[in-house]
Amino acid sequence: MKMRLLIVEDDEALRSSLVRSLDRSYVIDEAGDGREASECLTHKRFDVVLSDIDLPHGSGIDVLRLVRDCDLDVPVILMTGQPSVDTAIEAMDLGAFTYLKKPFERGTLERALGRAGTLGKLARIKREAMSTLGKNGALPGDRAGLSTIFQQALDTLWIAYQPILCRQTQKTIGFEALLRCKAMPTPNAVIEAAERLDRIHDLGRRVRECAAACFKPCNRDMLLFVNLHAVDFSDPELYSSTTHLAKIASSVILEVTERTAINDITDTRRRATELRSLGYRIAVDDLGAGYAGLTTFANLEPEVVKLDMSLVRNIENSPVQFRIVEGITNLCHSLGMKVVAEGIETTRELQTIHELGCDYLQGYLLGAPQPFLLDHVMQQPASI
Ligand code: G
Ligand code: MN
């Protein structure tokens, strides 16, 4: 089967000559500028895109972005008369397959097209395999593709709230705000994309804003647990007193994960103090899953500690997990910290955790994450 090729070139003479020399081997569509290219790309799928860099109504770099809005894998070959190092770097950075310096020989073009077509197919198969296997790795490998999908993730982002219950009273004492979106398979995929694109601050701001805006508890004592990425600590906006979140800071517990090293962040102690002066409290999240040493713990002086769910999973059958959770809980209590057991899925786990005296409980058994509903707070938890 012939490969489908889109040629984007405003110079008509060159475009016709390209079409003439290639139309025996390819099914070709032509576009004279970015707008026409966009038209073609929204209606058809191509195996390769060959585009001039200098175009009316936007450059080839814009075409590259346009392409990625419609297709995450199709290889793009850029052509240029005057290659400037900057454009070339930007093109490659955005995921252009290669760029050809005009004039080029027919053989050079054919080789580039052949290789691009094959690698494009490979990328599609890989993506299919990844999504069949349910791996997050289905993220596009290049920046332009990744930023397109990341933007969609930001645009479709919403917050699910999972209840956290008091062990003794069995009442809901608060909710953890959890990132959800339609554009990407898992919350971790969104975070990984943000890390790769250096956009953790954008993601964190959006999550915090949405988490605060959609949180409408009937009860004023209800707490809101919000996750922070280690990089969020360096975002000045986190320390602003005028955000939606800051307005309810006294109800907010900021969760700092133990999974990623917060050690890279300087001045942890000063930053924690600043957050407390705004009214926030701090929790160490996923305790037991990471490598955070005592320094992080000492510097953050968390009010709350959340046990990683791997410690909770099947705890009734594991004397080792039992001893660890018992030890952590007792130590935290002696330091005046409250302990949350996360990821409780079975009644056996719940019973064991109950015996161990963890203060607060969270997990699918007690309540799934869901959009904030007013009757959230009224719901009857599984009995403990
Ligand atoms: O890292 P952190 O603890 O913030 O992650 C919480 C994640 O765990 C959320 O994505 C949430 O949906 C998920 N989660 C919540 N409760 C349970 C549970 O009982 N079991 C499992 N496997 N996952 C859970
Ligand atoms: Mn958390």
Short mmCIF file of N, CA and C in Angstrom, two decimals, residues 200-285:
data_model
loop_
_atom_site.label_atom_id
_atom_site.label_comp_id
_atom_site.label_asym_id
_atom_site.label_seq_id
_atom_site.Cartn_x
_atom_site.Cartn_y
_atom_site.Cartn_z
N ILE A 200 5.42 21.67 35.97
CA ILE A 200 4.84 21.26 37.25
C ILE A 200 4.11 22.43 37.92
N HIS A 201 4.67 23.63 37.79
CA HIS A 201 4.00 24.77 38.44
C HIS A 201 2.62 25.01 37.83
N ASP A 202 2.53 24.91 36.50
CA ASP A 202 1.22 25.12 35.86
C ASP A 202 0.21 24.08 36.34
N LEU A 203 0.68 22.84 36.41
CA LEU A 203 -0.21 21.77 36.85
C LEU A 203 -0.63 21.98 38.31
N GLY A 204 0.36 22.27 39.16
CA GLY A 204 0.08 22.44 40.58
C GLY A 204 -0.90 23.59 40.82
N ARG A 205 -0.70 24.70 40.11
CA ARG A 205 -1.60 25.85 40.29
C ARG A 205 -3.03 25.47 39.94
N ARG A 206 -3.15 24.77 38.82
CA ARG A 206 -4.49 24.39 38.36
C ARG A 206 -5.16 23.43 39.36
N VAL A 207 -4.39 22.46 39.83
CA VAL A 207 -4.95 21.50 40.78
C VAL A 207 -5.39 22.22 42.05
N ARG A 208 -4.54 23.11 42.55
CA ARG A 208 -4.87 23.78 43.82
C ARG A 208 -6.09 24.68 43.66
N GLU A 209 -6.12 25.37 42.49
CA GLU A 209 -7.24 26.26 42.22
C GLU A 209 -8.55 25.46 42.16
N CYS A 210 -8.54 24.38 41.36
CA CYS A 210 -9.75 23.57 41.21
C CYS A 210 -10.12 22.91 42.52
N ALA A 211 -9.12 22.40 43.23
CA ALA A 211 -9.39 21.68 44.48
C ALA A 211 -10.12 22.60 45.45
N ALA A 212 -9.69 23.86 45.52
CA ALA A 212 -10.31 24.80 46.45
C ALA A 212 -11.67 25.26 45.93
N ALA A 213 -11.76 25.51 44.62
CA ALA A 213 -13.00 26.07 44.06
C ALA A 213 -14.16 25.08 44.15
N CYS A 214 -13.89 23.79 43.98
CA CYS A 214 -14.99 22.81 43.96
C CYS A 214 -15.29 22.22 45.33
N PHE A 215 -14.52 22.62 46.32
CA PHE A 215 -14.70 22.07 47.67
C PHE A 215 -15.77 22.86 48.41
N LYS A 216 -16.93 22.25 48.59
CA LYS A 216 -18.03 22.99 49.21
C LYS A 216 -18.65 22.18 50.35
N PRO A 217 -17.89 22.00 51.41
CA PRO A 217 -18.42 21.17 52.49
C PRO A 217 -19.54 21.88 53.24
N CYS A 218 -20.51 21.09 53.75
CA CYS A 218 -21.59 21.71 54.54
C CYS A 218 -21.04 22.06 55.92
N ASN A 219 -20.01 21.32 56.29
CA ASN A 219 -19.50 21.44 57.63
C ASN A 219 -18.17 22.21 57.61
N ARG A 220 -18.06 23.22 58.43
CA ARG A 220 -16.87 24.10 58.41
C ARG A 220 -15.60 23.42 58.90
N ASP A 221 -15.76 22.35 59.67
CA ASP A 221 -14.58 21.68 60.20
C ASP A 221 -13.94 20.72 59.21
N MET A 222 -14.60 20.53 58.09
CA MET A 222 -14.12 19.54 57.13
C MET A 222 -12.74 19.94 56.58
N LEU A 223 -11.82 18.98 56.54
CA LEU A 223 -10.46 19.27 56.07
C LEU A 223 -10.30 18.94 54.59
N LEU A 224 -9.38 19.65 53.95
CA LEU A 224 -9.08 19.37 52.55
C LEU A 224 -7.59 19.02 52.44
N PHE A 225 -7.31 17.81 51.99
CA PHE A 225 -5.93 17.37 51.80
C PHE A 225 -5.55 17.58 50.34
N VAL A 226 -4.45 18.31 50.11
CA VAL A 226 -4.05 18.62 48.74
C VAL A 226 -2.61 18.17 48.51
N ASN A 227 -2.39 17.44 47.41
CA ASN A 227 -1.04 16.92 47.13
C ASN A 227 -0.13 17.98 46.53
N LEU A 228 1.10 18.00 46.99
CA LEU A 228 2.11 18.88 46.38
C LEU A 228 3.20 18.02 45.77
N HIS A 229 3.76 18.51 44.70
CA HIS A 229 4.95 17.90 44.10
C HIS A 229 6.13 18.63 44.73
N ALA A 230 7.27 17.96 44.86
CA ALA A 230 8.43 18.62 45.47
C ALA A 230 8.74 19.96 44.78
N VAL A 231 8.54 19.99 43.46
CA VAL A 231 8.84 21.21 42.68
C VAL A 231 7.87 22.35 43.02
N ASP A 232 6.66 22.01 43.49
CA ASP A 232 5.71 23.07 43.86
C ASP A 232 6.26 23.96 44.97
N PHE A 233 7.16 23.42 45.76
CA PHE A 233 7.74 24.20 46.85
C PHE A 233 8.47 25.44 46.36
N SER A 234 8.93 25.39 45.11
CA SER A 234 9.65 26.56 44.60
C SER A 234 8.72 27.48 43.81
N ASP A 235 7.41 27.23 43.84
CA ASP A 235 6.48 28.10 43.12
C ASP A 235 6.02 29.24 44.03
N PRO A 236 6.37 30.49 43.67
CA PRO A 236 5.97 31.61 44.53
C PRO A 236 4.47 31.65 44.78
N GLU A 237 3.68 31.16 43.82
CA GLU A 237 2.22 31.22 43.96
C GLU A 237 1.71 30.41 45.16
N LEU A 238 2.47 29.40 45.52
CA LEU A 238 2.07 28.57 46.67
C LEU A 238 2.06 29.41 47.95
N TYR A 239 2.90 30.46 47.96
CA TYR A 239 3.05 31.28 49.17
C TYR A 239 2.19 32.54 49.12
N SER A 240 1.34 32.64 48.07
CA SER A 240 0.48 33.80 47.95
C SER A 240 -0.67 33.69 48.95
N SER A 241 -1.11 34.85 49.46
CA SER A 241 -2.22 34.78 50.42
C SER A 241 -3.54 35.07 49.73
N THR A 242 -3.50 35.25 48.39
CA THR A 242 -4.74 35.66 47.73
C THR A 242 -5.36 34.54 46.86
N THR A 243 -4.76 33.37 46.84
CA THR A 243 -5.34 32.29 46.02
C THR A 243 -6.59 31.74 46.73
N HIS A 244 -7.40 31.01 45.94
CA HIS A 244 -8.58 30.35 46.51
C HIS A 244 -8.21 29.45 47.67
N LEU A 245 -7.06 28.74 47.47
CA LEU A 245 -6.65 27.78 48.49
C LEU A 245 -6.24 28.51 49.78
N ALA A 246 -5.51 29.63 49.60
CA ALA A 246 -5.03 30.36 50.78
C ALA A 246 -6.21 30.87 51.62
N LYS A 247 -7.32 31.17 50.94
CA LYS A 247 -8.49 31.69 51.67
C LYS A 247 -9.08 30.65 52.62
N ILE A 248 -8.83 29.36 52.30
CA ILE A 248 -9.35 28.33 53.21
C ILE A 248 -8.19 27.57 53.87
N ALA A 249 -7.04 28.25 53.95
CA ALA A 249 -5.81 27.59 54.40
C ALA A 249 -5.95 26.85 55.74
N SER A 250 -6.78 27.40 56.63
CA SER A 250 -6.86 26.75 57.95
C SER A 250 -7.54 25.39 57.87
N SER A 251 -8.22 25.11 56.73
CA SER A 251 -8.83 23.78 56.56
C SER A 251 -7.94 22.87 55.70
N VAL A 252 -6.83 23.42 55.24
CA VAL A 252 -6.05 22.68 54.25
C VAL A 252 -4.82 22.00 54.84
N ILE A 253 -4.63 20.75 54.45
CA ILE A 253 -3.41 20.04 54.81
C ILE A 253 -2.66 19.73 53.52
N LEU A 254 -1.47 20.27 53.40
CA LEU A 254 -0.69 20.07 52.17
C LEU A 254 0.11 18.77 52.31
N GLU A 255 -0.09 17.86 51.36
CA GLU A 255 0.60 16.57 51.42
C GLU A 255 1.88 16.63 50.59
N VAL A 256 2.97 16.32 51.24
CA VAL A 256 4.25 16.31 50.54
C VAL A 256 4.70 14.86 50.43
N THR A 257 4.88 14.39 49.21
CA THR A 257 5.16 12.97 49.07
C THR A 257 6.58 12.61 49.46
N GLU A 258 6.71 11.38 49.93
CA GLU A 258 8.02 10.89 50.29
C GLU A 258 8.67 10.22 49.09
N ARG A 259 7.86 10.05 48.01
CA ARG A 259 8.37 9.32 46.86
C ARG A 259 9.48 10.06 46.11
N THR A 260 9.30 11.38 45.95
CA THR A 260 10.34 12.13 45.25
C THR A 260 11.15 12.91 46.28
N ALA A 261 12.39 13.09 45.95
CA ALA A 261 13.28 13.71 46.93
C ALA A 261 12.98 15.18 47.09
N ILE A 262 12.61 15.54 48.29
CA ILE A 262 12.38 16.95 48.55
C ILE A 262 13.69 17.58 49.01
N ASN A 263 14.69 16.70 49.21
CA ASN A 263 16.00 17.16 49.66
C ASN A 263 16.62 18.18 48.72
N ASP A 264 16.20 18.11 47.43
CA ASP A 264 16.75 19.06 46.45
C ASP A 264 16.25 20.47 46.73
N ILE A 265 15.14 20.57 47.43
CA ILE A 265 14.58 21.89 47.67
C ILE A 265 15.30 22.49 48.87
N THR A 266 15.84 23.67 48.60
CA THR A 266 16.58 24.30 49.69
C THR A 266 15.59 24.94 50.66
N ASP A 267 16.05 25.16 51.85
CA ASP A 267 15.23 25.90 52.81
C ASP A 267 13.89 25.27 53.13
N THR A 268 13.85 23.95 53.21
CA THR A 268 12.58 23.29 53.49
C THR A 268 11.93 23.85 54.76
N ARG A 269 12.78 24.05 55.75
CA ARG A 269 12.27 24.51 57.04
C ARG A 269 11.62 25.89 56.94
N ARG A 270 12.33 26.81 56.25
CA ARG A 270 11.80 28.17 56.12
C ARG A 270 10.48 28.15 55.32
N ARG A 271 10.49 27.34 54.26
CA ARG A 271 9.28 27.29 53.42
C ARG A 271 8.10 26.71 54.19
N ALA A 272 8.38 25.68 54.98
CA ALA A 272 7.30 25.08 55.78
C ALA A 272 6.75 26.12 56.76
N THR A 273 7.66 26.91 57.34
CA THR A 273 7.23 27.94 58.29
C THR A 273 6.35 28.97 57.59
N GLU A 274 6.76 29.33 56.36
CA GLU A 274 6.00 30.33 55.61
C GLU A 274 4.59 29.80 55.32
N LEU A 275 4.52 28.53 54.94
CA LEU A 275 3.20 27.95 54.65
C LEU A 275 2.33 27.93 55.90
N ARG A 276 2.95 27.62 57.03
CA ARG A 276 2.18 27.60 58.28
C ARG A 276 1.70 28.99 58.66
N SER A 277 2.52 30.01 58.33
CA SER A 277 2.09 31.36 58.69
C SER A 277 0.87 31.77 57.85
N LEU A 278 0.67 31.11 56.72
CA LEU A 278 -0.54 31.37 55.92
C LEU A 278 -1.73 30.57 56.44
N GLY A 279 -1.46 29.64 57.34
CA GLY A 279 -2.56 28.86 57.93
C GLY A 279 -2.58 27.39 57.55
N TYR A 280 -1.70 27.00 56.61
CA TYR A 280 -1.72 25.61 56.16
C TYR A 280 -1.11 24.69 57.21
N ARG A 281 -1.51 23.41 57.15
CA ARG A 281 -0.80 22.37 57.88
C ARG A 281 -0.15 21.43 56.86
N ILE A 282 0.76 20.61 57.34
CA ILE A 282 1.55 19.80 56.41
C ILE A 282 1.48 18.32 56.77
N ALA A 283 1.37 17.49 55.72
CA ALA A 283 1.42 16.04 55.92
C ALA A 283 2.55 15.45 55.09
N VAL A 284 3.18 14.41 55.61
CA VAL A 284 4.11 13.65 54.77
C VAL A 284 3.30 12.50 54.20
N ASP A 285 3.30 12.41 52.86
CA ASP A 285 2.46 11.44 52.15
C ASP A 285 3.27 10.21 51.77
#
